[in-house]
JSON list of C-alpha atoms in Angstrom, two decimals:
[
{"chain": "A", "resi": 1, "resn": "UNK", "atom": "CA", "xyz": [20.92, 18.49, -1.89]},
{"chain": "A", "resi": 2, "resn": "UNK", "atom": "CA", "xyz": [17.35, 17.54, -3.07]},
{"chain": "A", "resi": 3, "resn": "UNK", "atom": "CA", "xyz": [18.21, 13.55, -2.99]},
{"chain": "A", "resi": 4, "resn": "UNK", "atom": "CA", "xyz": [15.80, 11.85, -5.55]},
{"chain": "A", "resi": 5, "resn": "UNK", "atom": "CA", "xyz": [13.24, 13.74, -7.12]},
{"chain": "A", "resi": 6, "resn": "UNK", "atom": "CA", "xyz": [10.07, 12.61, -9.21]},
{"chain": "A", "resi": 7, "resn": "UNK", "atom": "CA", "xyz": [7.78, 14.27, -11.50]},
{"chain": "A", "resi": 8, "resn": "UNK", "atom": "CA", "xyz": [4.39, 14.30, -11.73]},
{"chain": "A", "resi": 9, "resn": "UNK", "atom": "CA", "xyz": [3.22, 13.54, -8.03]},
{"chain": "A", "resi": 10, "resn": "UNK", "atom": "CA", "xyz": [-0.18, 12.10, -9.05]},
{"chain": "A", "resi": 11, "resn": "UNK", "atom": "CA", "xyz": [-1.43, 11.78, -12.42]},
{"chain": "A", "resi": 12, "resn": "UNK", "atom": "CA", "xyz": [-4.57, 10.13, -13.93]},
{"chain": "A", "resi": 13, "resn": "UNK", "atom": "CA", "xyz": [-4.57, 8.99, -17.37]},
{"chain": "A", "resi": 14, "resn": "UNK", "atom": "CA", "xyz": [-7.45, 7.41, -19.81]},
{"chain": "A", "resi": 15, "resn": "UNK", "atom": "CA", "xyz": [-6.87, 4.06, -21.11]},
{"chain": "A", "resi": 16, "resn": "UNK", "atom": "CA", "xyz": [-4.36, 4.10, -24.07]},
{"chain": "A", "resi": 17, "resn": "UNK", "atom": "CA", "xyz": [-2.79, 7.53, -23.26]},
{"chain": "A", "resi": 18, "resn": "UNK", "atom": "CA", "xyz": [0.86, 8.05, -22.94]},
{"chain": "A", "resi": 19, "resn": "UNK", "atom": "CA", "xyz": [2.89, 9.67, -20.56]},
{"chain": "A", "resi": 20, "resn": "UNK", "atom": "CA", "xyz": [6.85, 10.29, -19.09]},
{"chain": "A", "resi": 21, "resn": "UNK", "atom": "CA", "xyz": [7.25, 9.65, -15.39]},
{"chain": "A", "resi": 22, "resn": "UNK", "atom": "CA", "xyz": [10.66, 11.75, -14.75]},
{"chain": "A", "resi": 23, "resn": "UNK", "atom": "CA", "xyz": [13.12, 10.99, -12.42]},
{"chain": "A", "resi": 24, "resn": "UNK", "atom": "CA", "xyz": [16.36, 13.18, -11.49]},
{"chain": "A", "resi": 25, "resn": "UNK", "atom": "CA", "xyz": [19.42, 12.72, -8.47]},
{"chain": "A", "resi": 26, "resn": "UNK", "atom": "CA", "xyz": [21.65, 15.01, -7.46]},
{"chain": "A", "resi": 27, "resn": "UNK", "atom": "CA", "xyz": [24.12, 12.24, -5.33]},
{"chain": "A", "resi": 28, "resn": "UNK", "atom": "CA", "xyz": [26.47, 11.74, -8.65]},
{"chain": "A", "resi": 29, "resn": "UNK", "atom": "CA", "xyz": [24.93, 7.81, -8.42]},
{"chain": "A", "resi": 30, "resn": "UNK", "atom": "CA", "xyz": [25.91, 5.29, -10.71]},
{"chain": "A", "resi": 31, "resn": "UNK", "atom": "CA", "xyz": [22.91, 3.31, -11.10]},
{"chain": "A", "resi": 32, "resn": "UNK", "atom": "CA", "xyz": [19.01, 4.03, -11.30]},
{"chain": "A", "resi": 33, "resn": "UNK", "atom": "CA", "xyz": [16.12, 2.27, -10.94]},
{"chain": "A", "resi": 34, "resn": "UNK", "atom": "CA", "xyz": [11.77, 2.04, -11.57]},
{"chain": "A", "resi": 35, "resn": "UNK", "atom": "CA", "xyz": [9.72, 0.90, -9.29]},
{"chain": "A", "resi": 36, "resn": "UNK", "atom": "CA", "xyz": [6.25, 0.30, -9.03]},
{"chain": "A", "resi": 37, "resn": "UNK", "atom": "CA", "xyz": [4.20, -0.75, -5.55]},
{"chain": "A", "resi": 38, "resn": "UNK", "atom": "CA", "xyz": [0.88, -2.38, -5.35]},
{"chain": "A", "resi": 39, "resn": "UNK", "atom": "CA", "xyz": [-0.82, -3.30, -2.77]},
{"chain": "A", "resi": 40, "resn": "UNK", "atom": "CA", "xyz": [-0.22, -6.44, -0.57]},
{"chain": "A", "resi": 41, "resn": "UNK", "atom": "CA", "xyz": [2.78, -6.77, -3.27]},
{"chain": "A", "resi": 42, "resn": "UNK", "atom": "CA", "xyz": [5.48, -5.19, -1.91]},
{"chain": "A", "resi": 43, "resn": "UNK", "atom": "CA", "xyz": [7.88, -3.18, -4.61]},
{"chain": "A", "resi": 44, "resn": "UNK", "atom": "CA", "xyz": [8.53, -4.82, -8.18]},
{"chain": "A", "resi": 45, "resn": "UNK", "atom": "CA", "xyz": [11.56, -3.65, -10.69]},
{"chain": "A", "resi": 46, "resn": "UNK", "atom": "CA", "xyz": [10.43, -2.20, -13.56]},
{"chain": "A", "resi": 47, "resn": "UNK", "atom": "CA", "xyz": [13.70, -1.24, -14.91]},
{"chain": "A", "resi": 48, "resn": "UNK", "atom": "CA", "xyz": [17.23, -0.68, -14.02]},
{"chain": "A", "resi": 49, "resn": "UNK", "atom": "CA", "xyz": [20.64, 0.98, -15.17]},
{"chain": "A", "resi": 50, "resn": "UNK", "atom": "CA", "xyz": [23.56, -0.02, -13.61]},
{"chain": "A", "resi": 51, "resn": "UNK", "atom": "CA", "xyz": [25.14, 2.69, -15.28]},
{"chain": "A", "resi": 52, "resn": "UNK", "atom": "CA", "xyz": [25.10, 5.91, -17.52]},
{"chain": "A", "resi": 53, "resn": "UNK", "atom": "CA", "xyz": [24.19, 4.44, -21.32]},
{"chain": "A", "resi": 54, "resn": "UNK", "atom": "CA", "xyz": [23.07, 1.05, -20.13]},
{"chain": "A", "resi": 55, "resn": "UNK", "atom": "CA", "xyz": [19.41, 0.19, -19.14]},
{"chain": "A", "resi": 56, "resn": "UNK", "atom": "CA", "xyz": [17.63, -3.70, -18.07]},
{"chain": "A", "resi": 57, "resn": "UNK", "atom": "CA", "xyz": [14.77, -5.13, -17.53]},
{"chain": "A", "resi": 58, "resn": "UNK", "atom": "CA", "xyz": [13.62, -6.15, -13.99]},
{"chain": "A", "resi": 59, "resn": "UNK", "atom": "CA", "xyz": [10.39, -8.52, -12.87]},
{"chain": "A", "resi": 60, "resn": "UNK", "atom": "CA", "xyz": [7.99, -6.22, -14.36]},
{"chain": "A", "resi": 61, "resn": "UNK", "atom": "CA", "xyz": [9.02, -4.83, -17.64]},
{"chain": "A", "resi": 62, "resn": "UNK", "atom": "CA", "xyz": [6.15, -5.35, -19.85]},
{"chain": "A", "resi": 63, "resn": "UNK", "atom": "CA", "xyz": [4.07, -2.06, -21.40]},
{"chain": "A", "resi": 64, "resn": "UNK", "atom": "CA", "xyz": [6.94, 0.59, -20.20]},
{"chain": "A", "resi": 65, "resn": "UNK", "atom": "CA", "xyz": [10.42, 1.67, -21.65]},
{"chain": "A", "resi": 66, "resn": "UNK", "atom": "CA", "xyz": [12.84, 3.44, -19.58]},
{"chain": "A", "resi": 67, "resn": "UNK", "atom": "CA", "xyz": [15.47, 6.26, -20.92]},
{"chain": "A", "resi": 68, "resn": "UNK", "atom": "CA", "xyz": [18.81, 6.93, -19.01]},
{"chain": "A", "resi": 69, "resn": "UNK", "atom": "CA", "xyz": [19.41, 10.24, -20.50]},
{"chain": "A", "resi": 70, "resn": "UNK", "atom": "CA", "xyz": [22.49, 11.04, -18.88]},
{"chain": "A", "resi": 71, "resn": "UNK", "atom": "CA", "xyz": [23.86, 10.41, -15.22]},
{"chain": "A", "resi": 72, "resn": "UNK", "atom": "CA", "xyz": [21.44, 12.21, -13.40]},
{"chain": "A", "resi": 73, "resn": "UNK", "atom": "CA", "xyz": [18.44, 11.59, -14.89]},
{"chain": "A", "resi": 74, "resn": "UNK", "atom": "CA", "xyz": [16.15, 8.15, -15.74]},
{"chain": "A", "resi": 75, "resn": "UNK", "atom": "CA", "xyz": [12.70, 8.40, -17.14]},
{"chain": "A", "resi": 76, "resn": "UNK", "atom": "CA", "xyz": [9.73, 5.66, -17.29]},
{"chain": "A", "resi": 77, "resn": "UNK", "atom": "CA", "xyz": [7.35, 6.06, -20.17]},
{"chain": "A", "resi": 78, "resn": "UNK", "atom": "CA", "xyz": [4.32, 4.39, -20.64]},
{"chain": "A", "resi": 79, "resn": "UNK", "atom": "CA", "xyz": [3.09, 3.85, -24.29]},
{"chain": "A", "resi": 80, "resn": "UNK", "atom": "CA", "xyz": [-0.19, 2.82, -23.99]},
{"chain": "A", "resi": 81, "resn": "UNK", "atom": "CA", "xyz": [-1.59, 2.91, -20.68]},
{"chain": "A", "resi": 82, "resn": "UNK", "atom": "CA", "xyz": [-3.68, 0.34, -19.04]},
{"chain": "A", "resi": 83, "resn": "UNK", "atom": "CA", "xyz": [-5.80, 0.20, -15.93]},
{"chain": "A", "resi": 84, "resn": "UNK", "atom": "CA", "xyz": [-3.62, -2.84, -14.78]},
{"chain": "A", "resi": 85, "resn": "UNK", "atom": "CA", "xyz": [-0.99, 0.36, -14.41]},
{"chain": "A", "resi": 86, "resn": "UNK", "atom": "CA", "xyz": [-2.76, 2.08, -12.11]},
{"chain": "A", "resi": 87, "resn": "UNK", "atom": "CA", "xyz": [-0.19, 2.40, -8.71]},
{"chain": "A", "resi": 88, "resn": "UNK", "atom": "CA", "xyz": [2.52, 4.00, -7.18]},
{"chain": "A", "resi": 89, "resn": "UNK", "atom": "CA", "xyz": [6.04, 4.56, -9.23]},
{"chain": "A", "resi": 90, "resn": "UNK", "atom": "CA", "xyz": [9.43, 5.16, -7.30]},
{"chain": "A", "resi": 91, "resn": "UNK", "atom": "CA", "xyz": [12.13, 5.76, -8.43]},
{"chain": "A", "resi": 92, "resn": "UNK", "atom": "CA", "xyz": [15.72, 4.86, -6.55]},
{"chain": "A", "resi": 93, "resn": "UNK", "atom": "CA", "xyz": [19.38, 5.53, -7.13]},
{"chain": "A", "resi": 94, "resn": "UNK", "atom": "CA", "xyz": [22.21, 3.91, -5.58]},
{"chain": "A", "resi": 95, "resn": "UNK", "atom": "CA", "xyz": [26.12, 4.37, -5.48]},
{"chain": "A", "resi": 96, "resn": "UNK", "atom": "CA", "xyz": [26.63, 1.01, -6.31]},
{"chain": "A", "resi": 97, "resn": "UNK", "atom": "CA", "xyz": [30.56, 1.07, -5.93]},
{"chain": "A", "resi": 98, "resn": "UNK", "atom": "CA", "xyz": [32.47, -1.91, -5.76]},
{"chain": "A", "resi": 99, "resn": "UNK", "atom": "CA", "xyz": [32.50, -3.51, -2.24]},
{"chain": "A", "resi": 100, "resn": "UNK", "atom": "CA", "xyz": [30.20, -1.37, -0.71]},
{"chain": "A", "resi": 101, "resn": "UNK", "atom": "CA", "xyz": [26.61, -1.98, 0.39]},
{"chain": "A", "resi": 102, "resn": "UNK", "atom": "CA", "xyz": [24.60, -1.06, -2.66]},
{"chain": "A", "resi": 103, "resn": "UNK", "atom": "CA", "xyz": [22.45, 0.78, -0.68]},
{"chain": "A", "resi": 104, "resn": "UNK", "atom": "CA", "xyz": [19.06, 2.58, -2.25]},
{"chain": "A", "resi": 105, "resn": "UNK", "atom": "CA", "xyz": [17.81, 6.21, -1.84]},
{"chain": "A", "resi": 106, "resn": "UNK", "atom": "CA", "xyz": [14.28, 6.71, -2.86]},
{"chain": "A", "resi": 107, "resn": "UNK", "atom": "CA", "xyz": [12.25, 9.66, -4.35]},
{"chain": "A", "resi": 108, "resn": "UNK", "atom": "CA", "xyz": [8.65, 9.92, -2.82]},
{"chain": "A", "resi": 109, "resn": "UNK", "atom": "CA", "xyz": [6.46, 8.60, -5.57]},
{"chain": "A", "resi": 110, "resn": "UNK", "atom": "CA", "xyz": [3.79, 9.32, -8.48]},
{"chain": "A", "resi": 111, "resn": "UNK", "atom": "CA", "xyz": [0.60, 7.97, -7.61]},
{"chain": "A", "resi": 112, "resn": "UNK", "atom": "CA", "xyz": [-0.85, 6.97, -11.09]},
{"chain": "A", "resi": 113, "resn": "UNK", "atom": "CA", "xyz": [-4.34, 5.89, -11.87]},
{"chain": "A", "resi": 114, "resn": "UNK", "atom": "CA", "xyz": [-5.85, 4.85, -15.35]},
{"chain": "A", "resi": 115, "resn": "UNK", "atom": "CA", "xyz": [-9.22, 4.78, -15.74]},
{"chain": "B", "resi": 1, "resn": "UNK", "atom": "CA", "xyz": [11.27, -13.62, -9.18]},
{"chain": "B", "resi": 2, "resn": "UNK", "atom": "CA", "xyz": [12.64, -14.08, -5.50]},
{"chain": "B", "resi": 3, "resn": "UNK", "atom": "CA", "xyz": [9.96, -15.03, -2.66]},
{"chain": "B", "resi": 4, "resn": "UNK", "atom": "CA", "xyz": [10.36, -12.46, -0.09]},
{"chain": "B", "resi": 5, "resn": "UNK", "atom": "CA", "xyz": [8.07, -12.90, 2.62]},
{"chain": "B", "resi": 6, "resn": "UNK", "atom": "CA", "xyz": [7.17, -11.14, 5.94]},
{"chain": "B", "resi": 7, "resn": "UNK", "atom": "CA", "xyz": [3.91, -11.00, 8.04]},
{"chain": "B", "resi": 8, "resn": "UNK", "atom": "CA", "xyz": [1.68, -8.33, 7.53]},
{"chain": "B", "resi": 9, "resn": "UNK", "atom": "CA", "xyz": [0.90, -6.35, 10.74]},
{"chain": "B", "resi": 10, "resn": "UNK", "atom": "CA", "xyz": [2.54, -6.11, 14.03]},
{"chain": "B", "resi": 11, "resn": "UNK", "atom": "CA", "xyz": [1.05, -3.83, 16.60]},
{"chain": "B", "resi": 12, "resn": "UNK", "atom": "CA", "xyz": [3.16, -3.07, 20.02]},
{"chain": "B", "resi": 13, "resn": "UNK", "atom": "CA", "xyz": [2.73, -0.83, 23.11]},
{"chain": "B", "resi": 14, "resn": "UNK", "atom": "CA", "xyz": [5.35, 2.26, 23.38]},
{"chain": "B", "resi": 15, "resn": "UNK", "atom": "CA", "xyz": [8.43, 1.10, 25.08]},
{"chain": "B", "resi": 16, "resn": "UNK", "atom": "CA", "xyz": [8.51, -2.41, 24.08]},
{"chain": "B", "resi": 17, "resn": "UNK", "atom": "CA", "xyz": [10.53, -4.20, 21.74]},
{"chain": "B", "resi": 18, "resn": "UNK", "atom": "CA", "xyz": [9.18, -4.68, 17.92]},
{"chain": "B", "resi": 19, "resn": "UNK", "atom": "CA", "xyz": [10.60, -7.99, 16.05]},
{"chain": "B", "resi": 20, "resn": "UNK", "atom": "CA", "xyz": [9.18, -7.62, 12.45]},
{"chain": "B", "resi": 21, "resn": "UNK", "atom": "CA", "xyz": [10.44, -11.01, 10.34]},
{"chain": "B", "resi": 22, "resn": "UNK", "atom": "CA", "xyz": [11.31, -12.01, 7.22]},
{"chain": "B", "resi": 23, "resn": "UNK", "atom": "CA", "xyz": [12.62, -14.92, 5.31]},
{"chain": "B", "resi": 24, "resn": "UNK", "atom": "CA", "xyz": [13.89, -15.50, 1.49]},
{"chain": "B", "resi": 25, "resn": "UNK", "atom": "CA", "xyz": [14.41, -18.12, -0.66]},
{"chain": "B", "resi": 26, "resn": "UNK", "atom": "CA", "xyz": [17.48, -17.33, -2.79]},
{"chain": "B", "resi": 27, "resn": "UNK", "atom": "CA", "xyz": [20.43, -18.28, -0.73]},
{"chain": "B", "resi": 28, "resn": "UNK", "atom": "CA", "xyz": [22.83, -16.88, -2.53]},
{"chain": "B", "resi": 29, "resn": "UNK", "atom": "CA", "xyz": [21.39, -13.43, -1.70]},
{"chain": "B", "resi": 30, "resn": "UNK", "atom": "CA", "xyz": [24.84, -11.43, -0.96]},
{"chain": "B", "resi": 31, "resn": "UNK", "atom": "CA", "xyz": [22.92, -8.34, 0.86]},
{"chain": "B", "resi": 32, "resn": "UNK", "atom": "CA", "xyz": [20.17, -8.11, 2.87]},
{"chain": "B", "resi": 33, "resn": "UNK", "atom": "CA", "xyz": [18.13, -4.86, 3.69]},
{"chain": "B", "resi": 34, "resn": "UNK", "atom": "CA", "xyz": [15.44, -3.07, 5.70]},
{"chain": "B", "resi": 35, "resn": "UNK", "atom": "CA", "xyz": [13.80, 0.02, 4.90]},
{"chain": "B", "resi": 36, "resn": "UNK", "atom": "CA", "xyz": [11.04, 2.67, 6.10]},
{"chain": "B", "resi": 37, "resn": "UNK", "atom": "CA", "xyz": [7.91, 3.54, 4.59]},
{"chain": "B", "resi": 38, "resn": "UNK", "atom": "CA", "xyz": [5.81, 6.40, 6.55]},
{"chain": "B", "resi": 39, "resn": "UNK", "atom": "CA", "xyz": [2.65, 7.36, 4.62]},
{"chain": "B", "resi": 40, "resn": "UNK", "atom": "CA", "xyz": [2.91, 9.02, 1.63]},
{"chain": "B", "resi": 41, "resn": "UNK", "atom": "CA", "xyz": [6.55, 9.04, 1.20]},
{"chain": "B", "resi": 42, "resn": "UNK", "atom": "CA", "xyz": [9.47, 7.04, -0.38]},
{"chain": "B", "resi": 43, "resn": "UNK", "atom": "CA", "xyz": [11.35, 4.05, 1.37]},
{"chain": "B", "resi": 44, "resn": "UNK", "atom": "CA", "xyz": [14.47, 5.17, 3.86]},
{"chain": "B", "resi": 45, "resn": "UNK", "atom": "CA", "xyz": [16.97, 2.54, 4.23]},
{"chain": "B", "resi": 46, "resn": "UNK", "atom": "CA", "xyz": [17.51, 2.06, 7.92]},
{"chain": "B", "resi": 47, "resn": "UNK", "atom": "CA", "xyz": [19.60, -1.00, 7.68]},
{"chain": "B", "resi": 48, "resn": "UNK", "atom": "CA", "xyz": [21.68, -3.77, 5.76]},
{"chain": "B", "resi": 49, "resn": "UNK", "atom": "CA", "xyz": [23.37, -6.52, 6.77]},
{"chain": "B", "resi": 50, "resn": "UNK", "atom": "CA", "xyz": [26.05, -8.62, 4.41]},
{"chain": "B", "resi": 51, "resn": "UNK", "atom": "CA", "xyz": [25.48, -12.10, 4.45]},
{"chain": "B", "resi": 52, "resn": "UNK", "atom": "CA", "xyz": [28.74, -13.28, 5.69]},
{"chain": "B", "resi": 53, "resn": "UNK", "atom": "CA", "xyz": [27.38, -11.45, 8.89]},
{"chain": "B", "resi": 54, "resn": "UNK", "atom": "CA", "xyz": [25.34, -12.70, 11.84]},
{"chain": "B", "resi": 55, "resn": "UNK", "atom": "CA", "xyz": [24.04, -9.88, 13.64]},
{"chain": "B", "resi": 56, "resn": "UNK", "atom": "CA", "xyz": [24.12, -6.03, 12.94]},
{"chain": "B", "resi": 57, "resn": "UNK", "atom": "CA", "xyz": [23.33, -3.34, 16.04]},
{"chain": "B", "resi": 58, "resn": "UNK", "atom": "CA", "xyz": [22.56, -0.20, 14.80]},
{"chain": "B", "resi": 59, "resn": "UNK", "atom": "CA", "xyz": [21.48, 2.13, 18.22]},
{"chain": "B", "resi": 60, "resn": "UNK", "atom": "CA", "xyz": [17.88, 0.65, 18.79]},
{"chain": "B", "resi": 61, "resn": "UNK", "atom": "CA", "xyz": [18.11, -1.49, 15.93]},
{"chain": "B", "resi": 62, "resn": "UNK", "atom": "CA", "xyz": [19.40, -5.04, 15.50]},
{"chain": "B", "resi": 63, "resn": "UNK", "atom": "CA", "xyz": [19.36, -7.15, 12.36]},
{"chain": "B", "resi": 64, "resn": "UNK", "atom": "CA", "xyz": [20.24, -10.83, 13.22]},
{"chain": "B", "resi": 65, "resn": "UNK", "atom": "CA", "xyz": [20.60, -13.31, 9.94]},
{"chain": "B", "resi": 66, "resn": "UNK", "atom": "CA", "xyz": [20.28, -16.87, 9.77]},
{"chain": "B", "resi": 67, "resn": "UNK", "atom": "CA", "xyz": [21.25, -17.89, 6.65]},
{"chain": "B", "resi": 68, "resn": "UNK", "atom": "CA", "xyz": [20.59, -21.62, 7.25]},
{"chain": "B", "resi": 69, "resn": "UNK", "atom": "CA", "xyz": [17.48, -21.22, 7.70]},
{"chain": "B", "resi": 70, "resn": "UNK", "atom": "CA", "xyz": [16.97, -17.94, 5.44]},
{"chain": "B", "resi": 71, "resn": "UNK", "atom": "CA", "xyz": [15.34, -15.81, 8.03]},
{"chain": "B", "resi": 72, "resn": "UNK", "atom": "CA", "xyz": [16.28, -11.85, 8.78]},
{"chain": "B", "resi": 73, "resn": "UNK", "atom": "CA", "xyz": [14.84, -10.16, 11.28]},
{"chain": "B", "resi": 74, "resn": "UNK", "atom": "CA", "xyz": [14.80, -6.68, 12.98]},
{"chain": "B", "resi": 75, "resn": "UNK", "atom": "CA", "xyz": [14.51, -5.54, 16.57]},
{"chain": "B", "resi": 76, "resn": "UNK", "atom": "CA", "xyz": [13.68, -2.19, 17.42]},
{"chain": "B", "resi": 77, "resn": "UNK", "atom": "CA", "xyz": [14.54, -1.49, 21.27]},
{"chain": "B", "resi": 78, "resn": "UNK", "atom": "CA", "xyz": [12.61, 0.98, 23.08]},
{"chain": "B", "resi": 79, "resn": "UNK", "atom": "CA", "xyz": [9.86, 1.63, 20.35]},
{"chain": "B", "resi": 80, "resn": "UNK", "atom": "CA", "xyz": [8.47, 4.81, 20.25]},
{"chain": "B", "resi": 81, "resn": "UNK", "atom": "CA", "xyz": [5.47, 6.02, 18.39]},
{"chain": "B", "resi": 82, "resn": "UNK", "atom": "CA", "xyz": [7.66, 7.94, 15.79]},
{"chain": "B", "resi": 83, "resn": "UNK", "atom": "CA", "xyz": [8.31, 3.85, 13.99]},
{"chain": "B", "resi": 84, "resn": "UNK", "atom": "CA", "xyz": [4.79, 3.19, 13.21]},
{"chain": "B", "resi": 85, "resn": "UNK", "atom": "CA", "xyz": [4.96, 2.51, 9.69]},
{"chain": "B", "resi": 86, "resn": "UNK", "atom": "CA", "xyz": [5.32, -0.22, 6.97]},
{"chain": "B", "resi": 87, "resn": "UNK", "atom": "CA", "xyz": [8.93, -2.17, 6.66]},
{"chain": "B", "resi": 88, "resn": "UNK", "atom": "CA", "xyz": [10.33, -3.81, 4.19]},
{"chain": "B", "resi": 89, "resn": "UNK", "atom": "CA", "xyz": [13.00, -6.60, 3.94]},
{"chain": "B", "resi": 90, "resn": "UNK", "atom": "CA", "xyz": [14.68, -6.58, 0.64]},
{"chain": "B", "resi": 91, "resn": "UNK", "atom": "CA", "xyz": [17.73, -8.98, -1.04]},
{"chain": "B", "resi": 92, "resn": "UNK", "atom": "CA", "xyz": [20.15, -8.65, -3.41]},
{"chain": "B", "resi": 93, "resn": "UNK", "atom": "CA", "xyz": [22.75, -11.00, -5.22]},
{"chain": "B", "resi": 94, "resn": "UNK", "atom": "CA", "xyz": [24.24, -8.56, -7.82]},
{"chain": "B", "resi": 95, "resn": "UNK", "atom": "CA", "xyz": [23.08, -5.18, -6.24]},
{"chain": "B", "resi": 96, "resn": "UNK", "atom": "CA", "xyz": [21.47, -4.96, -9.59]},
{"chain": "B", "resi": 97, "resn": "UNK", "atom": "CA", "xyz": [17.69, -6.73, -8.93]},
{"chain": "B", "resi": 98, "resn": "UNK", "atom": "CA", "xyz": [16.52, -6.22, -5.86]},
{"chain": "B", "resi": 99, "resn": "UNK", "atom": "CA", "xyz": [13.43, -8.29, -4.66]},
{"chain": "B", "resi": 100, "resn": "UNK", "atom": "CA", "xyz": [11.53, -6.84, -1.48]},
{"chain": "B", "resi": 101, "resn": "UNK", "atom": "CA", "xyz": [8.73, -8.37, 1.04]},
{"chain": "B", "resi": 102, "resn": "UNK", "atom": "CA", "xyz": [5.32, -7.59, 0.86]},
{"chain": "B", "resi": 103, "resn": "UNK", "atom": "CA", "xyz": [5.84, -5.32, 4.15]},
{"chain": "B", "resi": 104, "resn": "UNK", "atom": "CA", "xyz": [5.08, -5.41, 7.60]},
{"chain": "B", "resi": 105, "resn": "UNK", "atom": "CA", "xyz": [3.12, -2.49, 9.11]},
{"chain": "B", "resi": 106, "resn": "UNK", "atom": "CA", "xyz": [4.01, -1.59, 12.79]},
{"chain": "B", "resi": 107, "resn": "UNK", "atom": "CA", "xyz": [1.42, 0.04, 14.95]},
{"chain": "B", "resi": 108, "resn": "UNK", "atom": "CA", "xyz": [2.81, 1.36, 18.20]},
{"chain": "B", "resi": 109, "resn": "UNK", "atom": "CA", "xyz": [0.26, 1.96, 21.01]},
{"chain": "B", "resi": 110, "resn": "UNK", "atom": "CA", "xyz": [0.62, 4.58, 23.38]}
]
């Protein structure tokens, strides 16, 4: 039982490149989320999907699109990538059944820089 | 977005007791949370607390909630040098956003 797992671990892009941060759980979890955690700022939401076919924005959305490909799996993709990118993704899932505690897992990160 | 805020460092000797603090501003926040973050690695949930709930004890750990005056806080008992790291209260309404602190990093002293 691998939990969360994310793909790259670190990466470093060139202004205006693209790339697929890929995210996969093996808990049978409704809903998946992106991250991303700067410093002094604490975690932002990217993205969410509350469930399998569904995806929404969070605080953050601007200059990525997310793809919930089936129930396992949720990818982030950046387009075009800016320096103001540059930090460290996670990705979560959660059970999110009805009544319970909505609790988070999280995978351990892709440090991204773009220079 | 939600205001989530904690102080930023707390440093304790070994065998005292840690209070890190929190408060939010969104009181219709249904679940409240505390997580984990050693270097290099994800967050680990160690607690939640629902907020039709005062106080949580968890073996060395104890949430209490105030919701008048929107304050969390945790108490580790006993801590030990294994809980220096960085931890985060978080709050939900839905259990779809989630808005977290900034973080408090614990050092524990030997």
């Amino acid at each position: 039982n691998a939990g969360v797992t994310q793909t790259p671990k670190f990466q470093v892009l060139k202004t205006g490149q693209s790339m697929t941060l890929q995210c996969a759980q093996d808990m049978n979890h409704n809903s998946m989320y992106w991250y991303r955690q700067d410093p002094g700022m604490g975690l932002r939401l990217i993205y969410y999907s509350a469930s399998e076919g569904t995806t929404d924005k969070g605080e953050v959305p601007n200059g990525y699109n997310v793809s919930r490909l089936n129930k396992r799996e949720f990818s982030l993709r950046l387009e075009s990538a800016a320096p103001s990118q540059t930090s460290v993704y996670f990705c979560a899932s959660s059970p999110r059944e009805q009544g319970g505690s909505y609790e988070q897992y999280f995978g351990p990160g892709t440090r991204l820089t773009v220079t | 977005g939600e205001d989530v805020e904690q102080s930023l460092f707390l440093s304790v000797r070994e065998g005292d007791s840690s209070v890190i603090n929190c408060t939010y501003t969104d009181s219709s926040s249904t679940y409240l949370y505390w997580y984990k973050q050693e270097p290099g690695a994800g967050l680990q949930l160690l607690t939640y607390i629902f907020s039709n709930m005062d106080m949580k004890q968890d073996q060395r750990l104890t949430v209490l909630l105030n919701k008048k005056d929107k304050h969390l806080s945790l108490r580790i008992a006993d801590t030990q040098t294994g809980d220096s790291a960085i931890y985060f209260c978080a709050e939900s309404i839905t259990g779809n956003q989630f808005y977290f602190g900034t973080g408090t990093s614990l050092t524990v002293i030997p």
